[in-house]
Tab-separated table of C-alpha atoms and ligand atoms in Angstrom:
chain	number	residue	atom	x	y	z
A	25	MET	CA	191.318	152.226	62.193
A	26	ASP	CA	193.981	150.518	60.053
A	27	TYR	CA	191.549	148.356	58.098
A	28	GLN	CA	194.095	146.629	55.863
A	29	ARG	CA	196.229	145.665	58.865
A	30	ARG	CA	193.277	143.652	60.240
A	31	PHE	CA	193.054	141.570	57.091
A	32	VAL	CA	196.803	141.008	56.965
A	33	GLU	CA	196.764	139.865	60.602
A	34	ALA	CA	193.857	137.518	59.950
A	35	ILE	CA	195.834	135.881	57.173
A	36	GLU	CA	198.968	135.691	59.314
A	37	ARG	CA	196.993	133.839	62.007
A	38	LEU	CA	195.969	131.214	59.475
A	39	LYS	CA	199.522	130.828	58.220
A	40	ARG	CA	200.864	130.362	61.754
A	41	GLU	CA	198.281	127.615	62.331
A	42	GLN	CA	199.077	125.940	58.993
A	43	ARG	CA	195.512	126.670	57.936
A	44	TYR	CA	196.194	129.028	55.071
A	45	ARG	CA	194.790	127.614	51.839
A	46	SER	CA	196.428	128.035	48.472
A	47	PHE	CA	194.682	127.036	45.282
A	48	ALA	CA	196.086	125.231	42.274
A	49	ASN	CA	195.428	127.034	38.986
A	50	LEU	CA	194.125	124.169	36.831
A	51	GLU	CA	192.811	123.753	33.336
A	52	ARG	CA	190.951	120.471	33.135
A	53	ASP	CA	191.089	118.593	29.879
A	54	ALA	CA	187.573	117.252	29.362
A	55	ALA	CA	188.682	114.697	26.810
A	56	ARG	CA	191.650	113.484	28.834
A	57	PHE	CA	190.370	113.761	32.411
A	58	PRO	CA	191.909	113.172	34.980
A	59	LEU	CA	194.718	114.972	33.153
A	60	ALA	CA	194.868	118.736	33.491
A	61	LEU	CA	197.215	121.613	32.918
A	62	TRP	CA	198.596	123.305	36.003
A	63	ARG	CA	200.050	126.780	36.053
A	64	PRO	CA	202.477	127.183	38.957
A	65	ALA	CA	202.199	130.605	40.623
A	66	GLY	CA	204.345	133.144	38.858
A	67	GLU	CA	204.800	130.910	35.837
A	68	GLU	CA	201.665	131.899	34.024
A	69	ASP	CA	202.862	130.859	30.581
A	70	ALA	CA	204.510	127.567	31.516
A	71	PRO	CA	201.676	125.097	32.155
A	72	ARG	CA	202.584	121.565	33.244
A	73	GLU	CA	200.514	118.474	32.613
A	74	ILE	CA	199.400	116.848	35.856
A	75	THR	CA	197.075	114.051	37.012
A	76	VAL	CA	194.210	115.069	39.279
A	77	TRP	CA	193.604	112.607	42.142
A	78	CYS	CA	191.285	114.676	44.330
A	79	SER	CA	188.394	115.670	42.094
A	80	ASN	CA	184.860	115.427	43.403
A	81	ASP	CA	183.722	114.948	39.822
A	82	TYR	CA	183.778	111.382	41.080
A	83	LEU	CA	182.599	109.687	37.911
A	84	GLY	CA	184.085	112.105	35.405
A	85	MET	CA	180.567	113.024	34.242
A	86	GLY	CA	181.637	116.665	33.772
A	87	GLY	CA	183.584	115.504	30.740
A	88	HIS	CA	181.017	113.030	29.386
A	89	PRO	CA	180.442	113.848	25.694
A	90	GLU	CA	176.631	113.675	26.002
A	91	VAL	CA	176.658	115.918	29.075
A	92	ILE	CA	178.862	118.475	27.348
A	93	GLU	CA	176.688	118.315	24.243
A	94	ALA	CA	173.511	118.896	26.269
A	95	SER	CA	175.124	121.893	27.922
A	96	VAL	CA	176.323	123.443	24.662
A	97	ALA	CA	173.028	122.782	22.889
A	98	ALA	CA	171.030	124.407	25.714
A	99	ALA	CA	173.311	127.462	25.739
A	100	ARG	CA	172.916	127.821	21.967
A	101	ALA	CA	169.170	127.405	22.129
A	102	HIS	CA	168.376	129.455	25.231
A	103	GLY	CA	171.360	131.714	25.917
A	104	ALA	CA	173.966	131.911	28.636
A	105	GLY	CA	171.840	132.859	31.628
A	106	ALA	CA	168.424	132.229	33.152
A	107	GLY	CA	167.396	135.862	33.126
A	108	GLY	CA	166.074	136.073	36.642
A	109	THR	CA	164.884	134.413	39.809
A	110	ARG	CA	162.417	131.544	39.565
A	111	ASN	CA	159.593	133.965	40.285
A	112	ILE	CA	160.726	136.640	37.849
A	113	SER	CA	161.073	134.987	34.441
A	114	GLY	CA	163.763	132.503	35.542
A	115	THR	CA	161.678	129.311	35.542
A	116	HIS	CA	162.965	127.824	32.306
A	117	HIS	CA	161.950	124.501	30.824
A	118	PRO	CA	165.326	122.736	31.414
A	119	ILE	CA	165.172	123.408	35.159
A	120	VAL	CA	161.583	122.145	35.376
A	121	THR	CA	162.679	119.023	33.501
A	122	LEU	CA	165.617	118.611	35.878
A	123	GLU	CA	163.349	118.784	38.929
A	124	ARG	CA	161.120	116.068	37.450
A	125	GLU	CA	164.200	113.966	36.743
A	126	LEU	CA	165.394	114.340	40.343
A	127	ALA	CA	161.992	113.587	41.872
A	128	ASP	CA	161.918	110.427	39.768
A	129	LEU	CA	165.482	109.517	40.767
A	130	HIS	CA	164.470	109.495	44.433
A	131	ARG	CA	160.879	108.285	43.883
A	132	LYS	CA	159.540	111.414	45.588
A	133	GLU	CA	156.578	113.562	44.605
A	134	ALA	CA	158.693	116.629	43.934
A	135	ALA	CA	162.168	118.155	43.923
A	136	LEU	CA	163.530	121.681	44.142
A	137	VAL	CA	166.821	122.832	42.614
A	138	PHE	CA	169.114	125.393	44.259
A	139	THR	CA	172.296	127.086	43.070
A	140	SER	CA	174.470	124.679	45.083
A	141	GLY	CA	174.362	121.793	47.502
A	142	TRP	CA	175.570	124.138	50.223
A	143	ILE	CA	172.592	126.426	49.639
A	144	SER	CA	170.157	123.509	49.444
A	145	ASN	CA	171.170	122.374	52.949
A	146	LEU	CA	171.056	125.886	54.357
A	147	ALA	CA	167.634	126.507	52.809
A	148	GLY	CA	166.221	123.007	53.250
A	149	ILE	CA	167.068	122.417	56.899
A	150	SER	CA	166.366	125.953	58.112
A	151	THR	CA	163.060	126.293	56.276
A	152	ILE	CA	161.690	122.848	57.098
A	153	ALA	CA	162.594	123.091	60.787
A	154	SER	CA	161.320	126.652	61.173
A	155	LEU	CA	157.936	125.680	59.705
A	156	LEU	CA	157.493	123.030	62.414
A	157	PRO	CA	156.357	124.374	65.807
A	158	ASP	CA	159.034	124.028	68.525
A	159	CYS	CA	161.064	121.690	66.346
A	160	LEU	CA	164.060	119.914	67.862
A	161	ILE	CA	166.852	119.214	65.376
A	162	LEU	CA	168.982	116.135	66.020
A	163	SER	CA	172.219	116.531	64.106
A	164	ASP	CA	175.104	114.081	63.623
A	165	ALA	CA	178.335	115.427	65.138
A	166	LEU	CA	180.214	115.213	61.833
A	167	ASN	CA	177.621	116.879	59.631
A	168	HIS	CA	178.902	119.162	56.860
A	169	ASN	CA	179.206	122.901	57.407
A	170	SER	CA	176.183	123.591	55.159
A	171	MET	CA	173.970	121.478	57.437
A	172	ILE	CA	175.318	123.163	60.562
A	173	GLU	CA	174.527	126.529	59.006
A	174	GLY	CA	171.025	125.288	58.179
A	175	VAL	CA	170.494	124.189	61.776
A	176	ARG	CA	171.787	127.530	63.068
A	177	ARG	CA	169.654	129.578	60.754
A	178	SER	CA	166.494	127.702	61.686
A	179	GLY	CA	166.727	129.192	65.172
A	180	CYS	CA	165.451	125.864	66.549
A	181	GLU	CA	166.767	123.964	69.528
A	182	LYS	CA	169.372	121.405	68.488
A	183	LYS	CA	170.983	118.340	69.978
A	184	ILE	CA	174.117	116.784	68.565
A	185	TRP	CA	174.385	112.995	68.515
A	186	ARG	CA	177.762	111.305	68.508
A	187	HIS	CA	178.793	110.416	64.990
A	188	ASN	CA	176.838	107.405	63.665
A	189	ASP	CA	175.989	106.410	67.258
A	190	VAL	CA	172.353	105.251	67.051
A	191	ALA	CA	172.251	104.413	70.761
A	192	HIS	CA	173.054	108.041	71.528
A	193	LEU	CA	170.477	109.209	68.986
A	194	GLU	CA	167.858	106.997	70.624
A	195	GLU	CA	168.745	108.368	74.049
A	196	LEU	CA	168.141	111.912	72.820
A	197	LEU	CA	164.908	110.955	71.035
A	198	ALA	CA	163.550	109.049	74.026
A	199	ALA	CA	164.028	112.089	76.266
A	200	GLU	CA	161.456	114.057	74.236
A	201	PRO	CA	157.656	113.807	74.168
A	202	VAL	CA	156.560	111.723	71.136
A	203	GLU	CA	154.358	114.555	69.894
A	204	ARG	CA	157.189	117.108	69.768
A	205	ALA	CA	158.372	117.891	66.212
A	206	LYS	CA	161.834	116.421	65.580
A	207	LEU	CA	164.069	116.535	62.531
A	208	ILE	CA	166.982	114.105	62.294
A	209	VAL	CA	169.676	115.453	59.938
A	210	PHE	CA	172.575	113.305	58.789
A	211	GLU	CA	174.735	112.356	55.834
A	212	SER	CA	174.644	109.005	54.108
A	213	LEU	CA	178.374	109.009	53.390
A	214	TYR	CA	180.855	111.133	55.320
A	215	SER	CA	183.380	112.300	52.812
A	216	MET	CA	186.487	112.755	54.942
A	217	ASP	CA	186.590	109.260	56.507
A	218	GLY	CA	184.455	107.601	53.836
A	219	ASP	CA	182.136	105.854	56.314
A	220	PHE	CA	178.423	105.201	55.735
A	221	ALA	CA	175.588	106.100	58.099
A	222	PRO	CA	173.436	103.250	59.447
A	223	VAL	CA	170.503	104.560	57.398
A	224	ALA	CA	168.024	101.747	58.146
A	225	GLU	CA	168.625	102.012	61.905
A	226	ILE	CA	168.178	105.775	61.874
A	227	VAL	CA	164.958	105.413	59.870
A	228	ALA	CA	163.668	102.813	62.336
A	229	LEU	CA	164.355	105.151	65.266
A	230	ALA	CA	162.681	108.045	63.465
A	231	LYS	CA	159.546	105.970	63.003
A	232	ARG	CA	159.564	104.725	66.608
A	233	TYR	CA	159.925	108.238	68.040
A	234	GLY	CA	157.871	110.165	65.496
A	235	ALA	CA	160.720	112.124	63.894
A	236	MET	CA	161.272	113.354	60.347
A	237	THR	CA	164.455	112.360	58.509
A	238	TYR	CA	166.649	114.594	56.315
A	239	ILE	CA	169.576	112.916	54.600
A	240	ASP	CA	172.491	114.553	52.757
A	241	GLU	CA	173.420	112.186	49.930
A	242	VAL	CA	175.909	114.584	48.343
A	243	HIS	CA	178.743	112.024	48.206
A	244	ALA	CA	176.484	109.190	47.102
A	245	VAL	CA	174.066	110.384	44.407
A	246	GLY	CA	174.988	108.978	41.040
A	247	MET	CA	177.398	106.576	42.744
A	248	TYR	CA	175.341	104.195	44.895
A	249	GLY	CA	172.040	102.408	44.335
A	250	PRO	CA	170.887	100.628	41.180
A	251	ARG	CA	169.871	103.940	39.541
A	252	GLY	CA	172.316	106.229	41.340
A	253	GLY	CA	169.721	107.268	43.928
A	254	GLY	CA	172.353	107.033	46.677
A	255	VAL	CA	172.951	104.988	49.792
A	256	ALA	CA	169.275	105.145	50.813
A	257	GLU	CA	168.379	103.550	47.488
A	258	ARG	CA	171.108	100.930	47.860
A	259	ASP	CA	169.907	100.099	51.372
A	260	GLY	CA	166.231	99.948	50.370
A	261	GLN	CA	165.439	102.973	52.551
A	262	MET	CA	164.744	105.655	49.955
A	263	ASP	CA	160.959	105.542	50.361
A	264	GLU	CA	161.298	105.767	54.148
A	265	ILE	CA	163.356	108.976	54.205
A	266	ASP	CA	161.364	112.206	54.262
A	267	VAL	CA	163.850	114.561	52.617
A	268	ILE	CA	166.780	113.676	50.384
A	269	GLU	CA	169.331	116.369	49.624
A	270	GLY	CA	171.944	116.054	46.914
A	271	THR	CA	174.361	117.963	44.736
A	272	LEU	CA	174.677	118.134	40.979
A	273	ALA	CA	178.334	119.126	41.318
A	274	LYS	CA	180.010	115.896	42.415
A	275	GLY	CA	178.829	112.547	41.029
A	276	PHE	CA	176.772	114.353	38.376
A	277	GLY	CA	179.714	116.527	37.352
A	278	GLY	CA	177.956	119.896	37.041
A	279	LEU	CA	176.680	122.544	39.416
A	280	GLY	CA	173.677	122.989	41.694
A	281	GLY	CA	171.949	121.285	44.600
A	282	TYR	CA	168.474	120.016	45.392
A	283	ILE	CA	166.076	118.539	47.862
A	284	ALA	CA	163.435	115.906	47.061
A	285	GLY	CA	160.396	115.081	49.185
A	286	SER	CA	156.616	115.272	49.389
A	287	ALA	CA	154.760	117.753	47.189
A	288	ALA	CA	153.608	119.763	50.208
A	289	LEU	CA	157.083	119.983	51.751
A	290	ILE	CA	158.719	121.036	48.479
A	291	ASP	CA	156.002	123.611	47.838
A	292	ALA	CA	156.535	125.026	51.336
A	293	VAL	CA	160.318	125.357	50.896
A	294	ARG	CA	159.768	126.867	47.440
A	295	SER	CA	157.446	129.421	49.000
A	296	TYR	CA	159.390	130.296	52.167
A	297	ALA	CA	163.135	129.840	51.604
A	298	PRO	CA	164.858	133.174	50.888
A	299	GLN	CA	167.883	131.226	49.553
A	300	PHE	CA	165.577	129.994	46.809
A	301	ILE	CA	163.333	133.004	46.270
A	302	PHE	CA	165.800	135.890	46.057
A	303	THR	CA	168.484	134.500	43.790
A	304	SER	CA	168.683	133.903	40.060
A	305	THR	CA	168.107	130.459	38.605
A	306	LEU	CA	170.893	128.229	37.317
A	307	PRO	CA	171.243	128.719	33.555
A	308	PRO	CA	169.620	126.297	31.075
A	309	SER	CA	173.016	124.880	30.057
A	310	VAL	CA	173.754	123.829	33.633
A	311	ALA	CA	170.295	122.329	34.124
A	312	ALA	CA	170.417	120.444	30.829
A	313	ALA	CA	173.863	119.035	31.625
A	314	ALA	CA	172.652	117.853	35.033
A	315	SER	CA	169.491	116.239	33.617
A	316	THR	CA	171.606	114.372	31.102
A	317	ALA	CA	174.066	113.140	33.743
A	318	VAL	CA	171.216	112.003	36.018
A	319	ARG	CA	169.490	110.217	33.140
A	320	LEU	CA	172.681	108.514	31.973
A	321	LEU	CA	173.490	107.257	35.460
A	322	LYS	CA	169.939	106.004	36.040
A	323	ALA	CA	170.271	103.789	33.007
A	324	SER	CA	173.893	102.630	33.349
A	325	SER	CA	175.801	101.096	36.243
A	326	ALA	CA	179.060	100.684	34.324
A	327	GLU	CA	180.486	103.952	35.712
A	328	ARG	CA	179.491	102.999	39.278
A	329	GLU	CA	181.072	99.566	38.979
A	330	ARG	CA	184.295	100.819	37.479
A	331	HIS	CA	184.403	103.574	40.123
A	332	GLN	CA	184.233	101.027	42.942
A	333	THR	CA	186.801	98.824	41.242
A	334	MET	CA	189.222	101.717	40.897
A	335	ALA	CA	188.739	102.695	44.556
A	336	ARG	CA	189.427	99.128	45.692
A	337	MET	CA	192.438	98.931	43.416
A	338	VAL	CA	193.938	102.150	44.776
A	339	LYS	CA	193.355	101.131	48.400
A	340	HIS	CA	194.893	97.740	47.768
A	341	ALA	CA	197.933	99.161	45.993
A	342	LEU	CA	198.555	101.798	48.675
A	343	ARG	CA	198.259	99.237	51.460
A	344	ALA	CA	200.618	96.892	49.666
A	345	ALA	CA	203.137	99.727	49.643
A	346	GLY	CA	202.707	100.253	53.387
A	347	LEU	CA	200.965	103.593	53.114
A	348	PRO	CA	198.543	104.387	55.980
A	349	VAL	CA	195.178	104.150	54.210
A	350	HIS	CA	192.224	104.780	56.505
A	351	ASP	CA	189.996	101.736	56.207
A	352	ASN	CA	186.427	102.294	54.979
A	353	PRO	CA	183.874	100.605	52.719
A	354	SER	CA	183.388	103.491	50.251
A	355	HIS	CA	185.058	105.108	47.236
A	356	ILE	CA	186.959	107.635	49.369
A	357	VAL	CA	190.642	106.883	49.980
A	358	PRO	CA	192.018	108.877	52.933
A	359	VAL	CA	195.771	108.554	53.546
A	360	ILE	CA	196.627	109.839	56.981
A	361	VAL	CA	199.571	112.206	57.483
A	362	GLY	CA	198.679	113.451	60.971
A	363	ASP	CA	200.539	116.763	60.783
A	364	ALA	CA	199.409	119.963	59.086
A	365	ALA	CA	202.819	121.168	57.859
A	366	LYS	CA	203.805	117.739	56.559
A	367	CYS	CA	200.434	117.300	54.876
A	368	ARG	CA	200.948	120.569	53.022
A	369	ALA	CA	204.537	119.566	52.187
A	370	ALA	CA	203.411	116.156	50.919
A	371	SER	CA	200.863	117.772	48.641
A	372	ASP	CA	203.455	120.271	47.326
A	373	LEU	CA	205.996	117.525	46.665
A	374	LEU	CA	203.432	115.393	44.843
A	375	LEU	CA	202.597	118.276	42.554
A	376	ASN	CA	206.047	119.758	42.003
A	377	ARG	CA	208.073	116.588	41.769
A	378	HIS	CA	205.538	114.082	40.447
A	379	GLY	CA	202.826	116.049	38.653
A	380	ILE	CA	200.154	114.552	40.920
A	381	TYR	CA	197.549	116.828	42.424
A	382	ILE	CA	196.058	115.892	45.804
A	383	GLN	CA	194.851	118.751	47.976
A	384	PRO	CA	195.926	118.581	51.656
A	385	ILE	CA	193.013	118.267	54.072
A	386	ASN	CA	193.778	120.075	57.304
A	387	TYR	CA	191.935	121.450	60.347
A	388	PRO	CA	189.137	122.603	60.567
A	389	THR	CA	187.901	120.288	57.798
A	390	VAL	CA	189.275	117.360	59.834
A	391	ALA	CA	190.424	117.137	63.472
A	392	LYS	CA	193.982	118.184	64.329
A	393	GLY	CA	196.324	115.192	64.252
A	394	THR	CA	194.280	113.514	61.501
A	395	GLU	CA	195.439	115.707	58.608
A	396	ARG	CA	195.322	113.690	55.431
A	397	LEU	CA	195.529	113.363	51.705
A	398	ARG	CA	192.107	112.485	50.393
A	399	ILE	CA	192.329	110.521	47.172
A	400	THR	CA	189.316	110.151	44.901
A	401	PRO	CA	189.801	107.526	42.197
A	402	THR	CA	187.443	107.879	39.241
A	403	PRO	CA	186.388	105.444	36.510
A	404	ARG	CA	188.619	107.419	34.189
A	405	HIS	CA	191.876	106.817	36.054
A	406	ASN	CA	193.880	103.950	34.626
A	407	GLU	CA	196.193	101.343	35.997
A	408	ALA	CA	199.358	103.122	34.940
A	409	GLN	CA	198.190	106.220	36.803
A	410	VAL	CA	197.574	104.122	39.916
A	411	ALA	CA	201.104	102.728	39.711
A	412	ALA	CA	202.540	106.230	39.273
A	413	LEU	CA	200.487	107.451	42.230
A	414	VAL	CA	201.818	104.748	44.538
A	415	GLU	CA	205.416	105.321	43.503
A	416	ALA	CA	205.052	109.060	44.014
A	417	LEU	CA	203.504	108.626	47.455
A	418	VAL	CA	206.230	106.225	48.543
A	419	ASP	CA	208.852	108.755	47.442
A	420	VAL	CA	207.069	111.546	49.325
A	421	TRP	CA	206.702	109.408	52.465
A	422	ARG	CA	210.433	108.687	52.394
A	423	THR	CA	211.403	112.289	51.650
A	424	LEU	CA	209.325	113.618	54.540
A	425	ASP	CA	210.229	110.733	56.841
A	426	LEU	CA	206.575	109.807	57.326
A	427	PRO	CA	205.791	106.444	58.933
A	428	PHE	CA	204.927	103.427	56.769
A	429	GLN	CA	202.560	100.781	58.075
A	430	GLU	CA	204.572	97.747	57.026
A	431	ALA	CA	208.211	97.320	56.094
A	432	THR	CA	207.795	95.498	52.803
A	433	ILE	CA	207.076	97.450	49.689
A	434	VAL	CA	205.472	95.327	47.014
A	435	PRO	CA	206.856	96.200	43.578
A	436	LEU	CA	204.274	97.856	41.399
A	437	ARG	CA	203.766	97.893	37.703
A	438	ARG	CA	205.538	100.698	35.932
A	439	PRO	CA	203.483	102.930	33.664
A	440	GLY	CA	203.275	101.438	30.196
A	441	ALA	CA	203.934	97.843	31.287
A	442	GLU	CA	201.787	95.021	29.924
A	443	ALA	CA	198.520	94.348	31.734
A	444	ALA	CA	199.544	90.705	32.039
A	445	GLN	CA	202.353	91.680	34.398
A	446	CYS	CA	199.897	93.232	36.770
A	447	VAL	CA	200.439	92.119	40.349
A	448	TYR	CA	196.900	92.942	41.461
A	449	PRO	CA	194.034	90.832	40.134
A	450	GLU	CA	191.621	93.754	40.523
A	451	MET	CA	193.882	95.932	38.422
A	452	LYS	CA	193.886	93.349	35.724
A	453	LYS	CA	190.110	93.149	35.787
A	454	ALA	CA	189.747	96.894	35.626
A	455	ALA	CA	192.327	97.414	32.900
A	456	GLU	CA	190.466	98.097	29.696
B	28	PLP	C1	180.231	119.437	49.018
B	28	PLP	C2	179.175	119.199	50.049
B	28	PLP	C3	177.998	119.954	50.065
B	28	PLP	C4	177.833	121.155	49.197
B	28	PLP	O1	177.579	120.807	47.891
B	28	PLP	P1	177.949	121.848	46.735
B	28	PLP	O2	177.062	121.486	45.622
B	28	PLP	O3	179.410	121.676	46.459
B	28	PLP	O4	177.664	123.209	47.277
B	28	PLP	C5	176.982	119.591	50.924
B	28	PLP	N1	177.116	118.548	51.763
B	28	PLP	C6	178.249	117.824	51.811
B	28	PLP	C7	178.335	116.688	52.757
B	28	PLP	C8	179.318	118.138	50.978
B	28	PLP	O5	180.455	117.458	51.062
C-alpha cells in the first residue's frame, strides 16, 4: 500500500474541485483590530499590515481591554491550564462562575460549558435525543455541520424540514403521534445567508405538537437581544425555548461553547455526554475572559448598536457601488461571486493588491454556484476602512470581469477625508 500516495490524491481531488483551503498566517493586533499583520507564504520575515473583514469576533470583544485583563489575571492567579477533566480536578471556580453567568444570560436554571460550540452541539443534540425514548429529530435543512453530527451520533430517526419552512415542519410534526418524543433543532441566524429563523412560529408549533426545541444561537449571542441573549431574547421567545446553545468564540471573542436549559436536562448531559466527561476543561483564563465579555455585553448595548450600524453602512455602500450584496436583515454581508475559482481569485486579489482579508466561501460550506465573499463588519471598523473596502471590491470585480448589479458607481469617500463630506448619512452617524 502506497499510503502517502492516497493522501496526495485526496488533496489533488480537492484542488481539481476548487475546494482546497489555504490559510492566511495572521497576527491580530488587539489594540488596533481589525488591523493585523499577514505573512505571505514563503515570506516569513516580511509581514504586511492588512485589514480583516471576515472575523467572527463580531464585536471585537477578543481585544477588549477588560476581557484581556481578566484573562491575564486569571492565568497569573491560577496557571495556564485547568489540570484535568471536570470530574478529575478540572472544575475550577472561573468555569463555575461562567456557567452561572450563561444560565443568567438565557434565564435558564443551568448551563454547561464545552471546549467549543462545535462540541456543544455534538454533545447536546446527541445526548438529549438519545435519552428520550424513540425520539424523532426534526432538523432544518441548512443546519450547521456540528448539529448534523449531533443528529447522526444520537442514532435517532431524523426528518429534515426545508429551510425556515414552518409549513413543512408542521407537516412532519402532524404526521407523528403527539406522545412521540420529538426534538426540533434549528439555528436562530444562518451565518452564510444571514437570514433569521421564524423562532416564534417554530416555538408555537413545538407547543402544539408536543416537541422540544433546541436552538443554535452561535451567530446571535452577544449581538441580539437587550442583554445579548440572542434572537430568542430579541423576539421574546427565550423562556419558551427548551435548550439554547451558543459559542464563546464569536460575539464573545474567546473560546468555548455551551448549552443552557433546565437543571435536570443540564445535569443529564453533564452526566452522560462523553464529549463533556472525557476531555479536559477550558483553562481559567479562557473562562474568565468569557465571563467578562458576557457581563460587559449584558450591561451595554453600545457595541450591538454600532455593530448593526456598521453592517448597514457596509451593505449600503456596496449596493451603491453596484456590488451584488445578498439581501438580509442581519449583520452578515454576503457578496455573491457564483464561481469557485473566481471567488478564490477575488480573495487573493483583495489580500495581495489591497491588503484586505476576506476568506472565500466555497462548496461544501455553501451550494455550488453561490460561492461568495462573506463580509463581517465589526464595531471597530471605521468609515475610511469601509470606503477602502468598496474601492478594492470594485477594482477586483473589474479585474475579474465579474457582473455588477447596476451601472452607476457612486463615488465614495477616500480614506482620511472629512466626515462632513460623507455621502452616506449612516456613515456620518457612525463616524466617531
Ligand atoms: C461556528 C459555529 C459553531 C461552532 O462554534 P465553535 O465555538 O466555533 O466551535 C456552531 N454552530 C454554528 C451555526 C456555527 O457557525
